[in-house]
Amino acid sequence: MTIQFNDPDRPNSYIGKTVPRPNATKLVQGRGRYVDDIALPRMLHVAFARSPVAHAKIGEIDLDEAKAVKGVLRVFTGKDLAEVCTPWVAVLAHLKGLKSPPEHPLAVDRACWVGEPVVAVVATTRAAAEEAASLVMVDYEDLPAVTDTMTALDKDTPVIHPELGDNLAFRRLHEEGDVEGAMAQAHKVVSARFRTARHTGVTLEPRSILVDWNPAEGQMTAYHATQAPHMMQTVFAKHLDIPESRVRVICGDVGGSYGIKVHVYPDEVATAAIAKMMGRPIKFIADRLESYSTDIHARDHEIEAKIAVDKDGKILAIDVDDWTGIGPYSVYPRTSAIEGNQVVNLCGGPYDFANYRAQTTVVFQNKTPTCQYRAVGHPIAVAITEGLVDMAAAELGMDPVEIRRRNMYADDAYPVTSPAKMRFEGLSHHASMDKLIGMMDYDALRADQEDARKRGKYRGIGIASFIELTNPSPFMYGIGGARISAQDGCTVRMDPDGSVVALSGVTEQGQGTEAMLSQIVAEGVGVNPSQVRIVTGDTQVTPYGGGTWASRGAGIGGEAALQAARALRDSILEVAGAMLQADASTLDIRSGQVVDGDSGEERMPLEELGRIVYFRGDTLPKDLPRELVQTRHFITMEYPFAFTNGVQASYLEVDTDTGVVTLLNHWCVEDCGRVINPQLVDEQIRGGIVQGLGGALYEEIHYDAYGQLLNGSMADYLVPMAAEMPDMQIGHVETPTGESELGAKGAGEAGTAGAPAAVMNAINDALRPLGAQVTEMPFTPERILRALGKIED
Amino acid sequence: MTEMFRDKVDVALTVNGEPVEARVPAGQHMIDFLRLDLGLTGAHASCEHGVCGACTIRVDGVSVRGCLMLAAQADGAEVWTVEGLTDTAAITDLQDAFVARNALQCGFCTPGMLVAAEELLSAGGTPSRAEIREHLSGNYCRCTGYEAIVDAVESVAKARAGKGDA
Ligand code: FES
Ligand code: FES
């Protein structure tokens, strides 16, 4: 029996409805349980002495003063931990040529970025551990720091890891068609230089881990704020030499992730190693400076790009030269080459054109390592593409909406393969654009803009179409050799009282995973969502899975839950058929009752079935299966990724005297396939948009020429706050994927993917009459005033 | 930690309506006292330098950053955290509105956000969306994008005004 998703009046129709999140109530009552809320008997705290310089040889380490602090029990150096923890090398076989040196939990001979952990101090209180860490004396012999991306490969630039030969971590050139030829014959060629600033995620809950080692059982238990508990289980097992089955990773409430908490961090592995060495629970909670200097950074790209168009605005070619600096190590195990690789994969994404060339150059430098952060590579690729398209439209005197309509893949063109060799199963660029234009009342907005201009106000409209990669298959990591599961699983069981418990390998980070799973399971089995209890984030009890990243929770984890729930329904009905002497296929389950499928007449509550199966199994036929626990797994097979699409628009005003941008309105139409919970999807998109707006207007990690981090606090690294943010209008087009019954694709990153480009285009639309243009994010007042020629020096 | 901070200070205060007497290190922050010594983990520590608002609690009727106040300063104070505001049903309508509107995702900012929002609401009147945004502009939320929070606070303000207890 298939679910009639298009019939909103079908029985148990929870998929597609806004149902409340089961875990929200505890969080508003302050009854969440984040890692730092947990205290275990005999627990100790670890703090780290970190490199204050970007690149140095580690000389003598003097620990006497640190050890003298009251409460300090042990102090560990890199050499101490290297004896119990093997180093890791973050490469992937399918990213050809990617190289990276071995990385240890604590630096051994050399420190390579400001913030790299060098010495670990364990004490009875965090205050004592921090005090002692500040008293660790390390003789740092300065080495030259490499900080500039564009000169990292120059002959006279020092090589950070001499054994690797040069500072090139990875380079990929993709060529399709004849770019030179198309450029030569084009009506117009527009080129631009773009820059996206270094960001970090700024999760409100800092990175947190509490690891307990029970030597008697040989069992490690890590309470970890992570997106990928099973991946971490594998990592701890492998590098600390523990059987995988003896590592349990528990991920309770997590205070925000956005990609920050899906990576392997040296200080977290060090915490686990120390717990094993000391046989006691060890807690590490990053402080805010540690967050800024050691959480992964992202998006530090410099790009030269060109677009060629004919006189009708048809795109003939796009040419992109992308450079990014990733810090001294590729980050384990996802690697730091993926972001640049995504830029190559995603530029030009919405458009049907023939000639494409893109190269990414990924270099080492002495700054905090970069890696995957929400919407990996998308904000960069969308800014390049949509910036170029708007510039081409301006050259041609064409409306920005019109030029997009002339180039976007037709909605009936699918399946297609893009010039970047991405395969699209089904997208809806035109329908989405039409919806957006209607929602924003484009013509009225243009009239308002003109009106404002007459009053000396510079308002602009910016559009950004985009594609977004979700539901990744093993093509993302697995084929490269990483033990990162693209498959996910769900176990669904019925308990004696007729309630249902679902254990899922995907995790909750606040996006509403548990609500999404509860409504899918409720519909799949035929009970109310309130009768479903979801368990996630415990490697000892949930099926093995990838966790939550790359917008896969609903599309992969949701489908596994649906299949498991349907299987449980079938086994319940098999028992019910025997009990009621009816053909199981004539029965259904609705709101926790076994009913007659045609008439809906109630035949038996699930509670009664549970009572018989669990306590009076003797009354059932001897050979009747009574398996009220079912597990199913799901993995995508047809497409490497399920692409989604969407389009955003920004309306804003630029104060040409101060350079300040005021956001007036923001719209997003997103096609994430089947929408499971409209409210949760909309709020994911809103939150994502605001993260993108942060990148467009405020967020930038600053370093000086010596690799010194200059803004390591929340007061100095600006993020969006309530007063400056606009209300946002969200709309949907639904093109379900045919790879699953559920048809869901991902939704969590689309907001972040498109918002910066929409803002950039809106600012440039506002400034165009003044002949000014900005392409370097964030668009600070200073950069805008410079573009206007009001600041020079 | 210098010798000065090792000094202990005796304090007597009420926390969530219950009397508390304690001997606290002079340098201990209120948020750590609540979380570590009293087990009240509802308010969170995040930036620990007064910027994010995750540690917001109510002290003598006004919202205060628990990471900027010392426990030693709390002698004689009346302190409320999200746990007490929950138990006394003081903010049930606001909590319900947050859940209904999904004005929280990870929930890490939420206890502080609720205390800050309640401060605005208890001032009476029906604040505009801009006023709500302004009042909450010291409370950082990385997940929601703020709109749902503003919606939730606005709906409670209107409901309370309608009931005449504004
Ligand atoms: S933790 Fe107190 S304001 Fe951020
Ligand atoms: S809900 Fe996560 S920070 Fe606000």
PDB file of C-alpha atoms in Angstrom, chain B residues 12-76:
ATOM      1  CA  ALA B  12      22.423  34.447  51.486  1.00  0.00           C
ATOM      2  CA  LEU B  13      19.911  34.912  48.725  1.00  0.00           C
ATOM      3  CA  THR B  14      16.745  33.454  47.321  1.00  0.00           C
ATOM      4  CA  VAL B  15      16.873  31.462  44.110  1.00  0.00           C
ATOM      5  CA  ASN B  16      13.582  30.608  42.466  1.00  0.00           C
ATOM      6  CA  GLY B  17      11.803  31.448  45.683  1.00  0.00           C
ATOM      7  CA  GLU B  18      13.938  29.183  47.867  1.00  0.00           C
ATOM      8  CA  PRO B  19      16.458  30.456  50.404  1.00  0.00           C
ATOM      9  CA  VAL B  20      20.076  29.609  49.572  1.00  0.00           C
ATOM     10  CA  GLU B  21      23.103  30.074  51.779  1.00  0.00           C
ATOM     11  CA  ALA B  22      26.520  29.402  50.384  1.00  0.00           C
ATOM     12  CA  ARG B  23      30.195  30.108  50.712  1.00  0.00           C
ATOM     13  CA  VAL B  24      31.362  31.052  47.238  1.00  0.00           C
ATOM     14  CA  PRO B  25      34.776  31.829  45.780  1.00  0.00           C
ATOM     15  CA  ALA B  26      35.044  35.576  45.398  1.00  0.00           C
ATOM     16  CA  GLY B  27      35.782  35.242  41.702  1.00  0.00           C
ATOM     17  CA  GLN B  28      32.954  32.862  40.842  1.00  0.00           C
ATOM     18  CA  HIS B  29      30.436  34.075  38.330  1.00  0.00           C
ATOM     19  CA  MET B  30      26.747  33.841  39.078  1.00  0.00           C
ATOM     20  CA  ILE B  31      26.139  31.582  36.089  1.00  0.00           C
ATOM     21  CA  ASP B  32      28.710  29.082  37.374  1.00  0.00           C
ATOM     22  CA  PHE B  33      27.270  29.224  40.872  1.00  0.00           C
ATOM     23  CA  LEU B  34      23.805  28.458  39.517  1.00  0.00           C
ATOM     24  CA  ARG B  35      24.947  25.747  37.153  1.00  0.00           C
ATOM     25  CA  LEU B  36      27.680  24.044  39.142  1.00  0.00           C
ATOM     26  CA  ASP B  37      26.672  24.560  42.748  1.00  0.00           C
ATOM     27  CA  LEU B  38      22.876  24.625  42.524  1.00  0.00           C
ATOM     28  CA  GLY B  39      22.463  22.323  39.533  1.00  0.00           C
ATOM     29  CA  LEU B  40      20.323  24.875  37.726  1.00  0.00           C
ATOM     30  CA  THR B  41      21.552  24.188  34.209  1.00  0.00           C
ATOM     31  CA  GLY B  42      18.740  25.997  32.403  1.00  0.00           C
ATOM     32  CA  ALA B  43      20.684  29.200  31.888  1.00  0.00           C
ATOM     33  CA  HIS B  44      23.732  28.583  29.739  1.00  0.00           C
ATOM     34  CA  ALA B  45      27.263  29.869  29.509  1.00  0.00           C
ATOM     35  CA  SER B  46      28.309  30.684  25.989  1.00  0.00           C
ATOM     36  CA  CYS B  47      30.457  33.749  25.363  1.00  0.00           C
ATOM     37  CA  GLU B  48      31.198  34.369  29.040  1.00  0.00           C
ATOM     38  CA  HIS B  49      31.823  38.014  28.369  1.00  0.00           C
ATOM     39  CA  GLY B  50      28.434  39.608  28.329  1.00  0.00           C
ATOM     40  CA  VAL B  51      27.642  39.611  24.625  1.00  0.00           C
ATOM     41  CA  CYS B  52      25.346  36.701  23.782  1.00  0.00           C
ATOM     42  CA  GLY B  53      22.687  36.706  26.492  1.00  0.00           C
ATOM     43  CA  ALA B  54      22.555  32.912  26.863  1.00  0.00           C
ATOM     44  CA  CYS B  55      23.180  33.324  30.587  1.00  0.00           C
ATOM     45  CA  THR B  56      20.387  35.845  31.148  1.00  0.00           C
ATOM     46  CA  ILE B  57      18.645  35.455  34.499  1.00  0.00           C
ATOM     47  CA  ARG B  58      16.371  37.698  36.533  1.00  0.00           C
ATOM     48  CA  VAL B  59      17.900  39.394  39.541  1.00  0.00           C
ATOM     49  CA  ASP B  60      15.753  41.694  41.680  1.00  0.00           C
ATOM     50  CA  GLY B  61      13.269  42.109  38.866  1.00  0.00           C
ATOM     51  CA  VAL B  62      15.592  42.926  35.991  1.00  0.00           C
ATOM     52  CA  SER B  63      17.362  40.728  33.506  1.00  0.00           C
ATOM     53  CA  VAL B  64      21.032  40.339  34.217  1.00  0.00           C
ATOM     54  CA  ARG B  65      23.892  38.497  32.518  1.00  0.00           C
ATOM     55  CA  GLY B  66      24.916  35.680  34.783  1.00  0.00           C
ATOM     56  CA  CYS B  67      28.405  35.691  33.307  1.00  0.00           C
ATOM     57  CA  LEU B  68      29.063  39.305  34.256  1.00  0.00           C
ATOM     58  CA  MET B  69      27.717  39.176  37.790  1.00  0.00           C
ATOM     59  CA  LEU B  70      29.693  37.574  40.592  1.00  0.00           C
ATOM     60  CA  ALA B  71      27.976  35.173  42.917  1.00  0.00           C
ATOM     61  CA  ALA B  72      29.413  37.226  45.742  1.00  0.00           C
ATOM     62  CA  GLN B  73      27.327  40.179  44.558  1.00  0.00           C
ATOM     63  CA  ALA B  74      24.123  38.204  44.972  1.00  0.00           C
ATOM     64  CA  ASP B  75      23.964  38.481  48.739  1.00  0.00           C
ATOM     65  CA  GLY B  76      20.402  39.466  49.591  1.00  0.00           C
TER      66      GLY B  76
END
